[in-house]
XYZ file of C-alpha atoms in Angstrom:
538
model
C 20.425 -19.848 -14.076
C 21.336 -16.506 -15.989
C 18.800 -13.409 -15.839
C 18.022 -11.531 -18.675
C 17.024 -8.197 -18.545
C 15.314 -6.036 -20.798
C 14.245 -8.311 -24.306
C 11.224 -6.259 -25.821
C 8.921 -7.918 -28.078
C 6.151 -5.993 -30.099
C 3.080 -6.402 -27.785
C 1.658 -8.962 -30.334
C 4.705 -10.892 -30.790
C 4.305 -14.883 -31.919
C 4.976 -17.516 -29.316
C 7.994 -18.142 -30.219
C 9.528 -14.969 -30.182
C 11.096 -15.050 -26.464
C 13.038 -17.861 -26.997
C 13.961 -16.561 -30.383
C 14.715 -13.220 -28.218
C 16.723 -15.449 -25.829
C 18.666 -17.506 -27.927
C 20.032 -14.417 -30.386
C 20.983 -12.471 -26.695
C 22.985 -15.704 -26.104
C 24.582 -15.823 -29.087
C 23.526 -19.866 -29.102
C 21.118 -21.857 -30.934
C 17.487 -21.811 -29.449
C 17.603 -25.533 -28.982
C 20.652 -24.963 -26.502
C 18.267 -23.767 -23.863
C 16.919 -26.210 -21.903
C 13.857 -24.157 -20.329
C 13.091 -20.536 -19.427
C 10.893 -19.099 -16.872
C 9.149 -15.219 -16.870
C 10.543 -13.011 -14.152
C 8.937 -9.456 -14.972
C 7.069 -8.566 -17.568
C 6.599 -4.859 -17.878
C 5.735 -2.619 -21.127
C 6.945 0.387 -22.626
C 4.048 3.081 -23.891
C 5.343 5.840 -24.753
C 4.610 5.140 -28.925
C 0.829 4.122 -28.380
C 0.954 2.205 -32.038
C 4.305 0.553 -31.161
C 3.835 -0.688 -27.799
C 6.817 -2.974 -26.295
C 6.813 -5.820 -23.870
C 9.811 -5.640 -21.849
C 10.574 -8.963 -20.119
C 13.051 -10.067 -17.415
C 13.382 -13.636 -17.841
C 15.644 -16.681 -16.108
C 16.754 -18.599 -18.750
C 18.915 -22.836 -17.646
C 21.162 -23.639 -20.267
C 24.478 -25.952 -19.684
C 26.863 -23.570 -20.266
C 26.409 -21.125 -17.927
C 29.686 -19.910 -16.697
C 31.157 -20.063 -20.062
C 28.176 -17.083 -20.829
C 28.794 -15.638 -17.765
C 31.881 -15.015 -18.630
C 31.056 -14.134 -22.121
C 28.741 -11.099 -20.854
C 30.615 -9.979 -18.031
C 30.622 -6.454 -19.759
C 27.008 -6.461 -20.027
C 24.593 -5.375 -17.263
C 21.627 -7.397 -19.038
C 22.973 -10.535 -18.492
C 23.833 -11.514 -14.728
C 23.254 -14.915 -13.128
C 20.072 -15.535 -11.356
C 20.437 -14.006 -7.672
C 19.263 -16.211 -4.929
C 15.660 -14.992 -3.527
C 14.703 -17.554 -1.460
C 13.737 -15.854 1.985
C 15.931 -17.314 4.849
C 15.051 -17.111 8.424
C 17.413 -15.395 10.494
C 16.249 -17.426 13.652
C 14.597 -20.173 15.391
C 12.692 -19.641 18.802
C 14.681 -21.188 21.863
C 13.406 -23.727 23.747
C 13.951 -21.670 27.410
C 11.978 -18.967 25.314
C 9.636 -17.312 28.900
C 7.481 -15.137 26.610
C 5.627 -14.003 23.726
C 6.248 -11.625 21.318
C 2.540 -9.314 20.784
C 1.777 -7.912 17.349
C -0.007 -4.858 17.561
C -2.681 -4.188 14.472
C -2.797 -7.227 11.177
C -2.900 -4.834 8.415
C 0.077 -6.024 5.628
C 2.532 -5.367 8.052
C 0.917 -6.775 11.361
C 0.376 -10.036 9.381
C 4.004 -10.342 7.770
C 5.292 -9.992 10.886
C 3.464 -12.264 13.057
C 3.603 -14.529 10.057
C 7.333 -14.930 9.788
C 7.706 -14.715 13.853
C 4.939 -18.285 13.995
C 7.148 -19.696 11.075
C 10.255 -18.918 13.052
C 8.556 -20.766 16.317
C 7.820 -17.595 18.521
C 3.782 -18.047 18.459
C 2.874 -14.699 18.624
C 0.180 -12.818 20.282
C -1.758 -10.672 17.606
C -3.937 -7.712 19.159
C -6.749 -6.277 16.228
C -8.816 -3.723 17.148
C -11.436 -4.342 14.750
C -12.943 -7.493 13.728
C -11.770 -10.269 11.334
C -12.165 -9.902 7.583
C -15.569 -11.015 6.485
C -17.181 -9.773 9.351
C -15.194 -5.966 8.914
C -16.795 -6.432 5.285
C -20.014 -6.160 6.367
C -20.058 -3.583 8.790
C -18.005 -1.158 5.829
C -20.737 -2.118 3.224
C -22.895 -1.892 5.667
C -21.551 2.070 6.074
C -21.370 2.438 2.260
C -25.075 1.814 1.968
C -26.686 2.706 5.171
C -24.300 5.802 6.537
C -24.253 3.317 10.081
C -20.251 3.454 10.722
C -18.318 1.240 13.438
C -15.619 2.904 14.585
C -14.070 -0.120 15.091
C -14.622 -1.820 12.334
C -14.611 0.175 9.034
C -12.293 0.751 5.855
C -9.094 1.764 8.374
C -9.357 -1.028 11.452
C -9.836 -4.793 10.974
C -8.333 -7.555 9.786
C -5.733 -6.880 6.291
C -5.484 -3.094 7.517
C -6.631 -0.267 4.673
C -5.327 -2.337 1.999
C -8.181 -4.511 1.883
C -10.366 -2.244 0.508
C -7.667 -0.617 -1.748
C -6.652 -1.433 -5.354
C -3.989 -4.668 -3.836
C -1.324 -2.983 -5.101
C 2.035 -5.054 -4.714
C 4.892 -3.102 -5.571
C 6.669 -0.519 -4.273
C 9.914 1.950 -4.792
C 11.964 0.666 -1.441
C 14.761 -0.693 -1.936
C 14.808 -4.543 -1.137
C 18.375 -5.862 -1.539
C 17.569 -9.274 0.230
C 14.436 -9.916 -1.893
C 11.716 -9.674 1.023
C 9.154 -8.468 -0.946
C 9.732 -11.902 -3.230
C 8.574 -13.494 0.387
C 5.376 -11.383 0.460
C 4.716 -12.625 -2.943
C 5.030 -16.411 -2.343
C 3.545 -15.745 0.623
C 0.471 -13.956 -0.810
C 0.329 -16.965 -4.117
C 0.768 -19.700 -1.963
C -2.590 -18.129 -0.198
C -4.242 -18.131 -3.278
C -3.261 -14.923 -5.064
C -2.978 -14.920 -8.809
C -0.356 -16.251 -10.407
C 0.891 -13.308 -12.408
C 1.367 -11.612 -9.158
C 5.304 -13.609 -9.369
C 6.329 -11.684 -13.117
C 3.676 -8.402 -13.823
C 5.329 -5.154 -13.687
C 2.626 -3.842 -11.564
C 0.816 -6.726 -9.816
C -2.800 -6.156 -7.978
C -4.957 -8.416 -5.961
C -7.961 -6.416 -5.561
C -9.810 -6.544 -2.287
C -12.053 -9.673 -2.886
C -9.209 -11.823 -3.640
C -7.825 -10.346 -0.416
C -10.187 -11.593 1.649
C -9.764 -15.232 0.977
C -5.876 -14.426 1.246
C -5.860 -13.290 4.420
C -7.712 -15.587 6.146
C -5.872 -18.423 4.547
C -2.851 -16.707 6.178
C -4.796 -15.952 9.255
C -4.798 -19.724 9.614
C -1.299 -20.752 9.387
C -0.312 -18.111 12.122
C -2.758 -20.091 14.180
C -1.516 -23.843 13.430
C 2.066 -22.679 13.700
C 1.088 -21.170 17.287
C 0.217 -17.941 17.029
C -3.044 -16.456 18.698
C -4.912 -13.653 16.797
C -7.517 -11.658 19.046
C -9.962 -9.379 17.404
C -12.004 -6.469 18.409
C -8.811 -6.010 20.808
C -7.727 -2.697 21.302
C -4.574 -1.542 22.971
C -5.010 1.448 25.566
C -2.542 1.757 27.335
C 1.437 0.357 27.694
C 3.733 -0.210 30.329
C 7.100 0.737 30.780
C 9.929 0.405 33.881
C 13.325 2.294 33.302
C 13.108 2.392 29.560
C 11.798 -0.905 28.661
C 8.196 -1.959 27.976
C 6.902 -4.655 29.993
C 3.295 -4.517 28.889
C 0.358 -3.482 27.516
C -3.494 -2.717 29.193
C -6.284 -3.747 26.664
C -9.976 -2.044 25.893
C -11.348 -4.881 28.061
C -8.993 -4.043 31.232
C -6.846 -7.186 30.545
C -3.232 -6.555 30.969
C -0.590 -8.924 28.959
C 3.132 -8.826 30.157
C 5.828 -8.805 26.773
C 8.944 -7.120 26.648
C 9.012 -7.423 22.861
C 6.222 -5.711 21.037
C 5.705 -5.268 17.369
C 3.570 -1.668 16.316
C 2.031 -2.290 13.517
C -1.450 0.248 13.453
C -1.358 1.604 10.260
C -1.776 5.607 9.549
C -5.689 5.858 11.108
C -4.811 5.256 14.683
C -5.001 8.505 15.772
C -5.900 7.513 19.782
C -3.266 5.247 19.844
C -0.613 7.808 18.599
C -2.270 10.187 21.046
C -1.685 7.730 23.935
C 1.978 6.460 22.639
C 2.622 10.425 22.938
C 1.149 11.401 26.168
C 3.718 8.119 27.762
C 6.358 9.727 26.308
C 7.388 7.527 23.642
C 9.630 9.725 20.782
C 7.918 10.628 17.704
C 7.823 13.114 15.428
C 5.297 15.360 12.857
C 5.565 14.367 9.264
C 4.927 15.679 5.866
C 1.841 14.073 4.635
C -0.496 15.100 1.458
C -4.169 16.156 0.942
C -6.494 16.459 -1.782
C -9.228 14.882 -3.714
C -10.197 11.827 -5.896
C -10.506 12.854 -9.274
C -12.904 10.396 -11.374
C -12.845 9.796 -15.444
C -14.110 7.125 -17.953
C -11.600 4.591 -17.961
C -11.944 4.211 -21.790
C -10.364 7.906 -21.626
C -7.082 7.054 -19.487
C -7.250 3.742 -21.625
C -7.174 5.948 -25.296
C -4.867 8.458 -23.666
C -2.463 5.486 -22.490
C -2.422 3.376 -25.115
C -4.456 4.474 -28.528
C -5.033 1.737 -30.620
C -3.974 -0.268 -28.566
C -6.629 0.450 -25.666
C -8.442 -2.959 -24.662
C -6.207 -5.127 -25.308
C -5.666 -7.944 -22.536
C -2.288 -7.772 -21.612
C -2.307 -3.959 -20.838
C -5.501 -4.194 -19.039
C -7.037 -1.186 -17.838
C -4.445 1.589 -17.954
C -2.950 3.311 -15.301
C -0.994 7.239 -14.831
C 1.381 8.630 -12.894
C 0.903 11.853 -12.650
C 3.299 15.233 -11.175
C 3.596 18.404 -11.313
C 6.004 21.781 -9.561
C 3.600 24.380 -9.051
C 4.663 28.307 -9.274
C 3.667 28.734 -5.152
C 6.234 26.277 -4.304
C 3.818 23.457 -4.236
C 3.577 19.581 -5.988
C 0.814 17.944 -6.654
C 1.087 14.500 -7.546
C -1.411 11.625 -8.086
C -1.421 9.102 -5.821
C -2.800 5.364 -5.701
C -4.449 5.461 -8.651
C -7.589 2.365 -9.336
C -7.834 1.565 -12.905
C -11.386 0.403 -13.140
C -12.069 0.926 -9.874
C -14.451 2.888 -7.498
C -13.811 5.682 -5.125
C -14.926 4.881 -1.296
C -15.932 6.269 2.040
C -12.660 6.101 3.896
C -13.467 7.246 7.522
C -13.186 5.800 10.866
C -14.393 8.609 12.646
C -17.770 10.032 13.121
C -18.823 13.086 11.732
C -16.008 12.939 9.028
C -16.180 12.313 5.608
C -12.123 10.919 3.822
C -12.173 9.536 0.672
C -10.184 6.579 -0.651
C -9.984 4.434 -4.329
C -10.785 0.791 -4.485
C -10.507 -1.946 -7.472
C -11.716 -5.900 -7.643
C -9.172 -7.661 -9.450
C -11.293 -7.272 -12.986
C -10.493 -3.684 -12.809
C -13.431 -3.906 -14.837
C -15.814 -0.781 -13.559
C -16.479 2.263 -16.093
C -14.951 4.388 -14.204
C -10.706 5.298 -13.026
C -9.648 7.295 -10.139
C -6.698 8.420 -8.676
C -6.087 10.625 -5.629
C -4.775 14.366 -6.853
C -3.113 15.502 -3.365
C -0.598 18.412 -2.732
C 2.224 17.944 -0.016
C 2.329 19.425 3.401
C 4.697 19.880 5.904
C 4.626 20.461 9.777
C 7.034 23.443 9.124
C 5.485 25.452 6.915
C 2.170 24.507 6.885
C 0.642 23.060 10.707
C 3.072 23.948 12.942
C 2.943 23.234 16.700
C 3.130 20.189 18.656
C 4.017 16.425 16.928
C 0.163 16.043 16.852
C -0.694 18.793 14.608
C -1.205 17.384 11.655
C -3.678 14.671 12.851
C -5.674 17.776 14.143
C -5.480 19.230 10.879
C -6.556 16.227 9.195
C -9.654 15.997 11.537
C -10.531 19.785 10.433
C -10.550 19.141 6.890
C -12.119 15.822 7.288
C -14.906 17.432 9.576
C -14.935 20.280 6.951
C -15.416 17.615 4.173
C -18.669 15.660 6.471
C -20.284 19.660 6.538
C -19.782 20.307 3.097
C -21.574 17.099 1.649
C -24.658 17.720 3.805
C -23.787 16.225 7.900
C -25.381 12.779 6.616
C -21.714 10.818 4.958
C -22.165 12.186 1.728
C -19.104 13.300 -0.077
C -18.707 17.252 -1.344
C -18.491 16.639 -4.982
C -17.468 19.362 -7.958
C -17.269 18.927 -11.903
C -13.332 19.788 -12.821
C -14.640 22.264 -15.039
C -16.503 24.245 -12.840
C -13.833 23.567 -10.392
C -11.281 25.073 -13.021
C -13.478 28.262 -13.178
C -14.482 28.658 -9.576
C -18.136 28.781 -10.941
C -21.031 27.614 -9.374
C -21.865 23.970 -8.926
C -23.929 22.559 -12.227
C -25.201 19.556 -13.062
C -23.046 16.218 -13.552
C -22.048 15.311 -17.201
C -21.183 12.346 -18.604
C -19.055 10.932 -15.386
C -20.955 8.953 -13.013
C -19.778 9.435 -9.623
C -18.948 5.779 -7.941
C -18.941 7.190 -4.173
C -21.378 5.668 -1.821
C -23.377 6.089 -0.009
C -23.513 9.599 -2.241
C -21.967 13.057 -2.758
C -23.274 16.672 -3.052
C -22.294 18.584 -5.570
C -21.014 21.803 -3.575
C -17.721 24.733 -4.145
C -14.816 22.250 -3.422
C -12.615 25.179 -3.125
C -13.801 25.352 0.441
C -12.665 21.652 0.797
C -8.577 22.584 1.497
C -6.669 25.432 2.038
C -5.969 28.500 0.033
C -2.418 27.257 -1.146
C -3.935 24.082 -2.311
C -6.890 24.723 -4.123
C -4.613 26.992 -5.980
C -2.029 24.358 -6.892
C -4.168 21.754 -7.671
C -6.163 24.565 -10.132
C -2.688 24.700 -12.121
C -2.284 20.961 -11.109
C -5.174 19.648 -13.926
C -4.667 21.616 -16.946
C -1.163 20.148 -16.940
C -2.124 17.017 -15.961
C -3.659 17.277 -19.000
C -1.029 17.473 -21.406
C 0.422 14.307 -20.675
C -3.045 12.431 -20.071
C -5.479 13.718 -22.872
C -8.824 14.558 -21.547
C -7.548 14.210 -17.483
C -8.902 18.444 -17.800
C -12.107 17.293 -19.497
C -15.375 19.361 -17.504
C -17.273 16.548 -17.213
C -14.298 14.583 -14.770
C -15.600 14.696 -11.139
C -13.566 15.566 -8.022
C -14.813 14.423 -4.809
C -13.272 15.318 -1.375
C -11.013 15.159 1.130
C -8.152 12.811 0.577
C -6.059 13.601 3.941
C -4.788 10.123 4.696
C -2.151 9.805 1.714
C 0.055 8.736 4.951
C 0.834 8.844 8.670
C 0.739 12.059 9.830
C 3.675 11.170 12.422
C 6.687 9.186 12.883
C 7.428 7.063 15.041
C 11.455 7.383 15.966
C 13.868 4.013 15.659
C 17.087 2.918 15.668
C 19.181 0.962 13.617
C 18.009 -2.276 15.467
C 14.238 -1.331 14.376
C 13.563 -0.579 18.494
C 12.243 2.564 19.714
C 14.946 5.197 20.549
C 13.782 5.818 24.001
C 11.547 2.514 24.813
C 13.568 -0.465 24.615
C 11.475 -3.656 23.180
C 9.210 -1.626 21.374
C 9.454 -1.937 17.452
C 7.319 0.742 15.455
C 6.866 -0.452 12.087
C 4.917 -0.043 8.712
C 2.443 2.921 7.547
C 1.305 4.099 11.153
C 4.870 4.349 12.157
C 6.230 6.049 9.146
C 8.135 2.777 7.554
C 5.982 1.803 4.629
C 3.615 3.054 2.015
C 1.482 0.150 0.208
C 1.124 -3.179 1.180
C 4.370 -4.376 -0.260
C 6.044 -1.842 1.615
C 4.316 -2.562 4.414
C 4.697 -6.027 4.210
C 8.475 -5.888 3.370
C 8.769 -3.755 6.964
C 6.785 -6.045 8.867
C 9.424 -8.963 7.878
C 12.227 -7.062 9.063
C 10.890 -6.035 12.538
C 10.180 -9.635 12.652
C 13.862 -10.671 12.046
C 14.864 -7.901 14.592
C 12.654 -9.008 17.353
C 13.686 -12.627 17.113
C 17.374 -12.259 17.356
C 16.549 -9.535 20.670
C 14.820 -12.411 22.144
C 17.427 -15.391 20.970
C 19.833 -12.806 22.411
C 18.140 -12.341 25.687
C 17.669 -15.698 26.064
C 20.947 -17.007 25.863
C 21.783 -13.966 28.398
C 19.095 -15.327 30.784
């Protein structure tokens, strides 16, 4: 097949019009090509009353090479590359032990996934409960302020990306086409199919439920064993190697090959990985607020005349901006359509997170609005400093809207002017199970306040209305990312604990569920060929 990159189409373009589009690239007659399949399809909004599609398509036709050779010059026209995910391995049949999976979030369940395909039957260890059941007790927390610790928007089974927007695509770089695996993966589970060619495919969290536990259920017939409400306390380690692990019920499991996969909230299990010496390191993180609008504004902004319209959805922004004190702000994980949620797994805290259903259909959009931190400059001290400073602010945050879960809430205009809370306008605030409108300038340090103040206004010159006094701000956003890395080598193992693989968010690997994913498969591939390896050595 040959890939074609980059034919735009008016956004209302006939049928017809690819092949049209494909045939005058080609230089050949339309009837020449045999069939043609949609790759990517992105769009290009910069004119809102000349929007383009922008399509990456694979196009069979029976002279290939002879066009191949024809457009060697030109980057747009390459042959297809081969994406089909290969397994690197196959379990031996001597194999003594089991790999363990620590945490099913997106990168927990990619690589446990890929590890039962590849005949290893992993052991899966999930501290909070499996999906449906982790659904009610964080509804349950959205309308009742009752939160499980254990079982909330952070822990259980699909990891914070359940109850996110489903983002699925990323910045890493992905040279052997893993995250085309998490894709099939994800559509062969029941995802949508547009997932395969959209620029910017979603899920949306209840399509993520069914998902998972379709996936959930292949580990299990290929082998693998997934235990829930499992938490790991404690590891074990002799000369450098780990050799176990010590779980919240006292049971111990023996592995010399174990997968971290916790995401960014498990703060206790950091603090425990650190106090046994394993190497890790503070990180820069980010922390803010969710900033709400109507969607119809980000949609006229976007688009113009061409706001509503079906194939551009609800619209989305990305968002940044150098401040004079040194500082960027930057909007992260923004939820066309979408809602912004209680995000805490701790009690007596208040974080804030954005959600979207697949419809993307709710009035309002949010978007986090964070500035970035570093352990240099800005919490200093040991590797667990930021965590502690993320507990402050989210502590801060819990006091601020009232001790009862409430979020501390401020208009953008009279967050602008550093006036007194008034009344809200015309933006409903989607934050259960409430907020309080309060000074949000108490909410974050000095530095950021102060950056994010300069932050909006400019914010608004590329978004019209983003500065409007009526948009709602609602704090803290503190978990943009782990606040700690944790160190490994080239072969994905710990640099001092041999047979320990850190991987994904919690680890410092991944950001999104693509990313995540993507990370998950390559700690999988490393594992396997350490334990083909040490089995053939045995």
């Amino acid at each position: 097949m040959i890939r074609l990159t980059e034919i735009k189409l008016p956004l209302d373009h006939e049928e017809g019009a690819i092949l049209d589009a494909i045939a005058k690239k080609l230089g050949i007659a339309a009837e020449e090509v045999l069939s043609f399949n949609m790759f990517k399809r992105g769009y290009d909004a910069r004119k809102k009353t000349k929007i383009l599609l922008i399509y990456t398509l694979d196009v069979v036709v029976d002279n290939e090479a002879e066009l191949l050779e024809k457009f060697a010059n030109d980057p747009h026209v390459r042959e297809t590359p081969d994406m089909e995910y290969k397994f690197v391995a196959k379990a031996p049949e001597n194999l003594t032990e089991r790999p363990v999976v620590i945490g099913f979030g997106p990168c927990g369940l990619f690589a446990a996934l890929v590890l039962a395909q590849m005949g290893f039957k992993p052991i899966v260890l999930e501290r909070g409960k499996e999906v449906r059941e982790r659904t009610k007790d964080t509804f349950g927390f959205w309308r009742k302020r009752a939160l499980n610790p254990e079982s909330n928007v952070q822990f259980g089974e699909g990891g914070a990306g359940t109850f996110s927007d489903g983002k699925l695509y990323s910045q890493v770089k992905d040279p052997k086409h893993y995250g085309r695996k998490v894709i099939e993966e994800f559509v062969a589970s029941g995802a949508p199919e547009e997932i395969r060619y959209v620029s910017k495919p979603h899920i949306g969290t209840f399509k993520l439920v069914t998902m998972i536990e379709k996936m959930r259920a292949k580990i299990i017939e290929l082998g693998g064993e997934i235990r829930f409400s499992t938490r790991v306390d404690d590891i074990h380690m002799e000369d450098g190697q780990i050799t176990g692990l010590t779980l919240s019920n006292g049971e111990e499991i023996k592995s010399r090959h174990v997968v971290l996969a916790v995401g960014h909230s498990a703060r206790d299990t950091f603090e425990m990985l650190h106090e046994r010496g394993v190497y890790m390191e503070a990180k820069p993180f980010s922390v803010g607020f969710r900033v709400e609008h109507k969607q119809s504004v980000i949609d006229e902004a976007r688009f113009g005349p061409n706001a509503g319209n079906p194939i551009l959805g609800a619209a989305d922004y990305k968002l940044v901006h150098h401040c004079k004190n040194g500082r960027t702000v930057y909007s992260f994980c923004m939820c066309p359509g979408g809602t912004v949620v209680a995000a805490t797994s701790e009690e007596g805290q208040v974080v804030t997170n954005g959600m979207s259903q697949y419809s993307r259909a709710e009035r309002n959009a949010n978007s986090a609005i964070v500035v970035g931190i570093s352990p240099e400059t800005d919490y200093p001290g040991d590797v667990l400093a930021g965590i502690r400073l993320q507990r402050e602010l989210e502590k801060g945050a819990y006091v601020l809207g009232g001790e009862n879960y409430d979020a501390p809430a401020q208009k953008i205009g009279d967050f602008l002017k550093g006036s007194d809370p008034s009344a809200l306008g015309d933006v409903e605030p989607s934050f259960t199970p409430g907020i309080k409108l309060t000074d949000l300038s108490k909410a974050l340090p000095d530095f950021a306040i102060e950056a994010i103040r300069e932050a909006i206004p400019a914010f608004d010159k590329k978004i019209k209305g983003f500065a409007d006094a009526d948009g709602l701000l609602t704090g803290v956003e503190t978990r943009t990312s782990s606040p700690v890395s944790i160190k490994r080598g080239k072969d994905y193992q710990s640099v001092n604990l041999k047979g320990f693989f850190p991987a994904g968010e919690g680890a410092g690997y991944a950001g999104g569920i693509l990313s995540a994913g993507i990370d998950g498969i390559k700690v999988a591939e490393a594992l396997a060929l350490s334990m083909v390896e040490q089995a053939e050595n045995a």
